[in-house]
Amino acid sequence: MAKENQANQAPNHATIGSGNHIAINNSDSPFFLLNDDHPSLILVSHPLSGRNYNTWNREMSMALTTKNKHGFVDNSIQCPHLDDLFFGAWLRCNSMVISWIFNSVDKEIANSLMYLLTAYERWIDSRNRFHHSNAQRIFQVKKLLSGLRR
């Protein structure tokens, strides 16, 4: 009877690329979710308010990397086709990352991200709106430093 049950169970892995098997229930898989990974989880100590983008981005990047989910925001884990074995797992993890992003930004910012479909789109939209280069300030500081003499 036990052998019969095992034979009827579908394997929890799929083939990617050139015959590599990635198990969804393997903690190394980007599709693996822990029992304590839930949509209301808060990953950063200070939500994105606009002015703190660089700090927020760094903190979120580290948190997503530790959860093996950074590929959902840097687009290295792209949405598979509907008939792909990983589509459901991708959709579930993408939704989880979207929830984590929502929980890490101010309410006004979250409302403006509401209708973007993927975690990647939300990540890029936040970057485009809030990332500011410090190139001009760096130039000014270097100019001041070059004028200093002993």
JSON list of C-alpha atoms in Angstrom, two decimals:
[
{"chain": "A", "resi": 1, "resn": "MET", "atom": "CA", "xyz": [0.00, 0.00, 0.00]},
{"chain": "A", "resi": 2, "resn": "ALA", "atom": "CA", "xyz": [2.81, 2.44, 0.83]},
{"chain": "A", "resi": 3, "resn": "LYS", "atom": "CA", "xyz": [4.49, 1.65, -2.48]},
{"chain": "A", "resi": 4, "resn": "GLU", "atom": "CA", "xyz": [1.22, 2.34, -4.27]},
{"chain": "A", "resi": 5, "resn": "ASN", "atom": "CA", "xyz": [0.88, 5.78, -2.60]},
{"chain": "A", "resi": 6, "resn": "GLN", "atom": "CA", "xyz": [4.47, 6.66, -3.47]},
{"chain": "A", "resi": 7, "resn": "ALA", "atom": "CA", "xyz": [3.95, 5.69, -7.10]},
{"chain": "A", "resi": 8, "resn": "ASN", "atom": "CA", "xyz": [0.90, 7.96, -7.40]},
{"chain": "A", "resi": 9, "resn": "GLN", "atom": "CA", "xyz": [2.66, 11.03, -6.02]},
{"chain": "A", "resi": 10, "resn": "ALA", "atom": "CA", "xyz": [4.04, 13.48, -8.58]},
{"chain": "A", "resi": 11, "resn": "PRO", "atom": "CA", "xyz": [7.68, 14.42, -8.12]},
{"chain": "A", "resi": 12, "resn": "ASN", "atom": "CA", "xyz": [8.20, 17.87, -6.69]},
{"chain": "A", "resi": 13, "resn": "HIS", "atom": "CA", "xyz": [10.75, 18.92, -9.28]},
{"chain": "A", "resi": 14, "resn": "ALA", "atom": "CA", "xyz": [10.89, 19.98, -12.89]},
{"chain": "A", "resi": 15, "resn": "THR", "atom": "CA", "xyz": [13.50, 20.09, -15.59]},
{"chain": "A", "resi": 16, "resn": "ILE", "atom": "CA", "xyz": [15.09, 23.43, -16.44]},
{"chain": "A", "resi": 17, "resn": "GLY", "atom": "CA", "xyz": [17.39, 24.03, -19.37]},
{"chain": "A", "resi": 18, "resn": "SER", "atom": "CA", "xyz": [19.73, 21.16, -20.16]},
{"chain": "A", "resi": 19, "resn": "GLY", "atom": "CA", "xyz": [18.29, 18.49, -17.88]},
{"chain": "A", "resi": 20, "resn": "ASN", "atom": "CA", "xyz": [19.00, 20.16, -14.53]},
{"chain": "A", "resi": 21, "resn": "HIS", "atom": "CA", "xyz": [16.47, 19.22, -11.86]},
{"chain": "A", "resi": 22, "resn": "ILE", "atom": "CA", "xyz": [15.48, 21.79, -9.27]},
{"chain": "A", "resi": 23, "resn": "ALA", "atom": "CA", "xyz": [13.27, 20.61, -6.45]},
{"chain": "A", "resi": 24, "resn": "ILE", "atom": "CA", "xyz": [10.64, 23.10, -5.36]},
{"chain": "A", "resi": 25, "resn": "ASN", "atom": "CA", "xyz": [10.85, 21.69, -1.85]},
{"chain": "A", "resi": 26, "resn": "ASN", "atom": "CA", "xyz": [14.64, 22.16, -1.76]},
{"chain": "A", "resi": 27, "resn": "SER", "atom": "CA", "xyz": [15.72, 25.12, 0.37]},
{"chain": "A", "resi": 28, "resn": "ASP", "atom": "CA", "xyz": [18.21, 26.11, -2.36]},
{"chain": "A", "resi": 29, "resn": "SER", "atom": "CA", "xyz": [15.35, 26.65, -4.81]},
{"chain": "A", "resi": 30, "resn": "PRO", "atom": "CA", "xyz": [14.13, 30.23, -5.30]},
{"chain": "A", "resi": 31, "resn": "PHE", "atom": "CA", "xyz": [10.61, 28.75, -5.24]},
{"chain": "A", "resi": 32, "resn": "PHE", "atom": "CA", "xyz": [11.01, 27.36, -1.73]},
{"chain": "A", "resi": 33, "resn": "LEU", "atom": "CA", "xyz": [9.02, 29.12, 0.99]},
{"chain": "A", "resi": 34, "resn": "LEU", "atom": "CA", "xyz": [9.53, 28.56, 4.70]},
{"chain": "A", "resi": 35, "resn": "ASN", "atom": "CA", "xyz": [6.56, 28.07, 7.01]},
{"chain": "A", "resi": 36, "resn": "ASP", "atom": "CA", "xyz": [7.20, 31.51, 8.51]},
{"chain": "A", "resi": 37, "resn": "ASP", "atom": "CA", "xyz": [7.27, 33.24, 5.09]},
{"chain": "A", "resi": 38, "resn": "HIS", "atom": "CA", "xyz": [3.90, 34.96, 4.98]},
{"chain": "A", "resi": 39, "resn": "PRO", "atom": "CA", "xyz": [2.50, 38.01, 3.15]},
{"chain": "A", "resi": 40, "resn": "SER", "atom": "CA", "xyz": [2.46, 40.27, 6.22]},
{"chain": "A", "resi": 41, "resn": "LEU", "atom": "CA", "xyz": [6.15, 39.69, 6.99]},
{"chain": "A", "resi": 42, "resn": "ILE", "atom": "CA", "xyz": [8.14, 42.92, 7.43]},
{"chain": "A", "resi": 43, "resn": "LEU", "atom": "CA", "xyz": [11.69, 42.59, 6.12]},
{"chain": "A", "resi": 44, "resn": "VAL", "atom": "CA", "xyz": [13.11, 46.07, 6.84]},
{"chain": "A", "resi": 45, "resn": "SER", "atom": "CA", "xyz": [13.21, 48.27, 9.90]},
{"chain": "A", "resi": 46, "resn": "HIS", "atom": "CA", "xyz": [12.46, 51.56, 8.09]},
{"chain": "A", "resi": 47, "resn": "PRO", "atom": "CA", "xyz": [9.84, 51.66, 5.33]},
{"chain": "A", "resi": 48, "resn": "LEU", "atom": "CA", "xyz": [10.62, 53.45, 2.08]},
{"chain": "A", "resi": 49, "resn": "SER", "atom": "CA", "xyz": [9.53, 57.06, 2.41]},
{"chain": "A", "resi": 50, "resn": "GLY", "atom": "CA", "xyz": [11.21, 58.36, -0.73]},
{"chain": "A", "resi": 51, "resn": "ARG", "atom": "CA", "xyz": [14.19, 60.10, 0.81]},
{"chain": "A", "resi": 52, "resn": "ASN", "atom": "CA", "xyz": [15.69, 56.91, 2.26]},
{"chain": "A", "resi": 53, "resn": "TYR", "atom": "CA", "xyz": [15.71, 54.92, -1.00]},
{"chain": "A", "resi": 54, "resn": "ASN", "atom": "CA", "xyz": [19.40, 53.93, -0.99]},
{"chain": "A", "resi": 55, "resn": "THR", "atom": "CA", "xyz": [19.27, 52.58, 2.57]},
{"chain": "A", "resi": 56, "resn": "TRP", "atom": "CA", "xyz": [15.91, 50.89, 1.96]},
{"chain": "A", "resi": 57, "resn": "ASN", "atom": "CA", "xyz": [17.14, 49.31, -1.27]},
{"chain": "A", "resi": 58, "resn": "ARG", "atom": "CA", "xyz": [20.24, 47.91, 0.40]},
{"chain": "A", "resi": 59, "resn": "GLU", "atom": "CA", "xyz": [18.27, 46.55, 3.37]},
{"chain": "A", "resi": 60, "resn": "MET", "atom": "CA", "xyz": [15.59, 44.99, 1.13]},
{"chain": "A", "resi": 61, "resn": "SER", "atom": "CA", "xyz": [18.22, 43.51, -1.19]},
{"chain": "A", "resi": 62, "resn": "MET", "atom": "CA", "xyz": [19.94, 41.81, 1.73]},
{"chain": "A", "resi": 63, "resn": "ALA", "atom": "CA", "xyz": [16.65, 40.49, 3.12]},
{"chain": "A", "resi": 64, "resn": "LEU", "atom": "CA", "xyz": [15.51, 39.16, -0.26]},
{"chain": "A", "resi": 65, "resn": "THR", "atom": "CA", "xyz": [18.91, 37.57, -0.84]},
{"chain": "A", "resi": 66, "resn": "THR", "atom": "CA", "xyz": [18.78, 35.75, 2.48]},
{"chain": "A", "resi": 67, "resn": "LYS", "atom": "CA", "xyz": [15.34, 34.43, 1.52]},
{"chain": "A", "resi": 68, "resn": "ASN", "atom": "CA", "xyz": [16.66, 33.44, -1.94]},
{"chain": "A", "resi": 69, "resn": "LYS", "atom": "CA", "xyz": [14.10, 35.72, -3.62]},
{"chain": "A", "resi": 70, "resn": "HIS", "atom": "CA", "xyz": [16.26, 38.55, -5.03]},
{"chain": "A", "resi": 71, "resn": "GLY", "atom": "CA", "xyz": [15.87, 37.06, -8.52]},
{"chain": "A", "resi": 72, "resn": "PHE", "atom": "CA", "xyz": [12.23, 38.16, -8.51]},
{"chain": "A", "resi": 73, "resn": "VAL", "atom": "CA", "xyz": [13.23, 41.84, -8.28]},
{"chain": "A", "resi": 74, "resn": "ASP", "atom": "CA", "xyz": [16.33, 41.77, -10.49]},
{"chain": "A", "resi": 75, "resn": "ASN", "atom": "CA", "xyz": [14.43, 39.82, -13.19]},
{"chain": "A", "resi": 76, "resn": "SER", "atom": "CA", "xyz": [16.84, 36.87, -13.18]},
{"chain": "A", "resi": 77, "resn": "ILE", "atom": "CA", "xyz": [13.84, 34.69, -12.32]},
{"chain": "A", "resi": 78, "resn": "GLN", "atom": "CA", "xyz": [11.41, 35.57, -15.08]},
{"chain": "A", "resi": 79, "resn": "CYS", "atom": "CA", "xyz": [7.80, 34.49, -15.32]},
{"chain": "A", "resi": 80, "resn": "PRO", "atom": "CA", "xyz": [7.58, 31.07, -17.00]},
{"chain": "A", "resi": 81, "resn": "HIS", "atom": "CA", "xyz": [4.93, 30.19, -19.57]},
{"chain": "A", "resi": 82, "resn": "LEU", "atom": "CA", "xyz": [1.50, 29.15, -18.32]},
{"chain": "A", "resi": 83, "resn": "ASP", "atom": "CA", "xyz": [2.16, 25.51, -19.20]},
{"chain": "A", "resi": 84, "resn": "ASP", "atom": "CA", "xyz": [5.54, 25.43, -17.44]},
{"chain": "A", "resi": 85, "resn": "LEU", "atom": "CA", "xyz": [5.71, 23.26, -14.32]},
{"chain": "A", "resi": 86, "resn": "PHE", "atom": "CA", "xyz": [7.14, 26.22, -12.39]},
{"chain": "A", "resi": 87, "resn": "PHE", "atom": "CA", "xyz": [4.39, 28.72, -13.29]},
{"chain": "A", "resi": 88, "resn": "GLY", "atom": "CA", "xyz": [2.36, 28.17, -10.12]},
{"chain": "A", "resi": 89, "resn": "ALA", "atom": "CA", "xyz": [5.44, 28.27, -7.90]},
{"chain": "A", "resi": 90, "resn": "TRP", "atom": "CA", "xyz": [6.69, 31.43, -9.64]},
{"chain": "A", "resi": 91, "resn": "LEU", "atom": "CA", "xyz": [3.30, 33.11, -9.27]},
{"chain": "A", "resi": 92, "resn": "ARG", "atom": "CA", "xyz": [3.13, 32.22, -5.57]},
{"chain": "A", "resi": 93, "resn": "CYS", "atom": "CA", "xyz": [6.66, 33.49, -4.84]},
{"chain": "A", "resi": 94, "resn": "ASN", "atom": "CA", "xyz": [6.22, 36.63, -6.95]},
{"chain": "A", "resi": 95, "resn": "SER", "atom": "CA", "xyz": [3.05, 37.43, -4.99]},
{"chain": "A", "resi": 96, "resn": "MET", "atom": "CA", "xyz": [4.90, 36.85, -1.73]},
{"chain": "A", "resi": 97, "resn": "VAL", "atom": "CA", "xyz": [7.72, 39.24, -2.75]},
{"chain": "A", "resi": 98, "resn": "ILE", "atom": "CA", "xyz": [5.11, 41.82, -3.83]},
{"chain": "A", "resi": 99, "resn": "SER", "atom": "CA", "xyz": [3.54, 41.57, -0.38]},
{"chain": "A", "resi": 100, "resn": "TRP", "atom": "CA", "xyz": [6.91, 42.05, 1.28]},
{"chain": "A", "resi": 101, "resn": "ILE", "atom": "CA", "xyz": [7.56, 45.13, -0.85]},
{"chain": "A", "resi": 102, "resn": "PHE", "atom": "CA", "xyz": [4.12, 46.55, 0.07]},
{"chain": "A", "resi": 103, "resn": "ASN", "atom": "CA", "xyz": [4.89, 46.02, 3.74]},
{"chain": "A", "resi": 104, "resn": "SER", "atom": "CA", "xyz": [8.20, 47.85, 3.39]},
{"chain": "A", "resi": 105, "resn": "VAL", "atom": "CA", "xyz": [6.98, 51.12, 1.86]},
{"chain": "A", "resi": 106, "resn": "ASP", "atom": "CA", "xyz": [4.84, 54.02, 3.11]},
{"chain": "A", "resi": 107, "resn": "LYS", "atom": "CA", "xyz": [1.12, 53.69, 2.37]},
{"chain": "A", "resi": 108, "resn": "GLU", "atom": "CA", "xyz": [1.13, 56.43, -0.28]},
{"chain": "A", "resi": 109, "resn": "ILE", "atom": "CA", "xyz": [3.95, 54.71, -2.16]},
{"chain": "A", "resi": 110, "resn": "ALA", "atom": "CA", "xyz": [2.22, 51.32, -1.81]},
{"chain": "A", "resi": 111, "resn": "ASN", "atom": "CA", "xyz": [-0.95, 52.74, -3.38]},
{"chain": "A", "resi": 112, "resn": "SER", "atom": "CA", "xyz": [1.02, 53.92, -6.42]},
{"chain": "A", "resi": 113, "resn": "LEU", "atom": "CA", "xyz": [2.55, 50.44, -6.86]},
{"chain": "A", "resi": 114, "resn": "MET", "atom": "CA", "xyz": [-0.78, 48.61, -6.62]},
{"chain": "A", "resi": 115, "resn": "TYR", "atom": "CA", "xyz": [-1.39, 47.92, -10.30]},
{"chain": "A", "resi": 116, "resn": "LEU", "atom": "CA", "xyz": [2.08, 46.80, -11.37]},
{"chain": "A", "resi": 117, "resn": "LEU", "atom": "CA", "xyz": [1.97, 43.05, -12.02]},
{"chain": "A", "resi": 118, "resn": "THR", "atom": "CA", "xyz": [5.38, 41.77, -10.94]},
{"chain": "A", "resi": 119, "resn": "ALA", "atom": "CA", "xyz": [7.82, 42.31, -8.11]},
{"chain": "A", "resi": 120, "resn": "TYR", "atom": "CA", "xyz": [10.38, 43.32, -10.76]},
{"chain": "A", "resi": 121, "resn": "GLU", "atom": "CA", "xyz": [8.11, 46.09, -12.11]},
{"chain": "A", "resi": 122, "resn": "ARG", "atom": "CA", "xyz": [7.56, 47.43, -8.59]},
{"chain": "A", "resi": 123, "resn": "TRP", "atom": "CA", "xyz": [11.29, 47.30, -7.82]},
{"chain": "A", "resi": 124, "resn": "ILE", "atom": "CA", "xyz": [12.20, 49.20, -11.01]},
{"chain": "A", "resi": 125, "resn": "ASP", "atom": "CA", "xyz": [9.40, 51.75, -10.53]},
{"chain": "A", "resi": 126, "resn": "SER", "atom": "CA", "xyz": [10.66, 52.48, -7.01]},
{"chain": "A", "resi": 127, "resn": "ARG", "atom": "CA", "xyz": [14.21, 52.83, -8.28]},
{"chain": "A", "resi": 128, "resn": "ASN", "atom": "CA", "xyz": [13.20, 55.15, -11.11]},
{"chain": "A", "resi": 129, "resn": "ARG", "atom": "CA", "xyz": [11.20, 57.39, -8.78]},
{"chain": "A", "resi": 130, "resn": "PHE", "atom": "CA", "xyz": [13.39, 57.52, -5.70]},
{"chain": "A", "resi": 131, "resn": "HIS", "atom": "CA", "xyz": [17.00, 56.76, -6.60]},
{"chain": "A", "resi": 132, "resn": "HIS", "atom": "CA", "xyz": [19.03, 59.94, -6.83]},
{"chain": "A", "resi": 133, "resn": "SER", "atom": "CA", "xyz": [22.60, 60.06, -7.91]},
{"chain": "A", "resi": 134, "resn": "ASN", "atom": "CA", "xyz": [25.06, 61.87, -5.68]},
{"chain": "A", "resi": 135, "resn": "ALA", "atom": "CA", "xyz": [27.41, 62.66, -8.58]},
{"chain": "A", "resi": 136, "resn": "GLN", "atom": "CA", "xyz": [27.05, 66.44, -8.24]},
{"chain": "A", "resi": 137, "resn": "ARG", "atom": "CA", "xyz": [27.64, 66.33, -4.46]},
{"chain": "A", "resi": 138, "resn": "ILE", "atom": "CA", "xyz": [30.65, 64.03, -4.89]},
{"chain": "A", "resi": 139, "resn": "PHE", "atom": "CA", "xyz": [32.14, 66.48, -7.39]},
{"chain": "A", "resi": 140, "resn": "GLN", "atom": "CA", "xyz": [31.64, 69.36, -4.95]},
{"chain": "A", "resi": 141, "resn": "VAL", "atom": "CA", "xyz": [33.28, 67.46, -2.07]},
{"chain": "A", "resi": 142, "resn": "LYS", "atom": "CA", "xyz": [36.25, 66.45, -4.26]},
{"chain": "A", "resi": 143, "resn": "LYS", "atom": "CA", "xyz": [36.64, 70.06, -5.38]},
{"chain": "A", "resi": 144, "resn": "LEU", "atom": "CA", "xyz": [36.64, 71.24, -1.76]},
{"chain": "A", "resi": 145, "resn": "LEU", "atom": "CA", "xyz": [39.12, 68.53, -0.78]},
{"chain": "A", "resi": 146, "resn": "SER", "atom": "CA", "xyz": [41.47, 69.43, -3.62]},
{"chain": "A", "resi": 147, "resn": "GLY", "atom": "CA", "xyz": [41.51, 73.02, -2.36]},
{"chain": "A", "resi": 148, "resn": "LEU", "atom": "CA", "xyz": [42.69, 72.00, 1.11]},
{"chain": "A", "resi": 149, "resn": "ARG", "atom": "CA", "xyz": [46.37, 72.42, 1.80]},
{"chain": "A", "resi": 150, "resn": "ARG", "atom": "CA", "xyz": [48.59, 71.63, 4.76]}
]
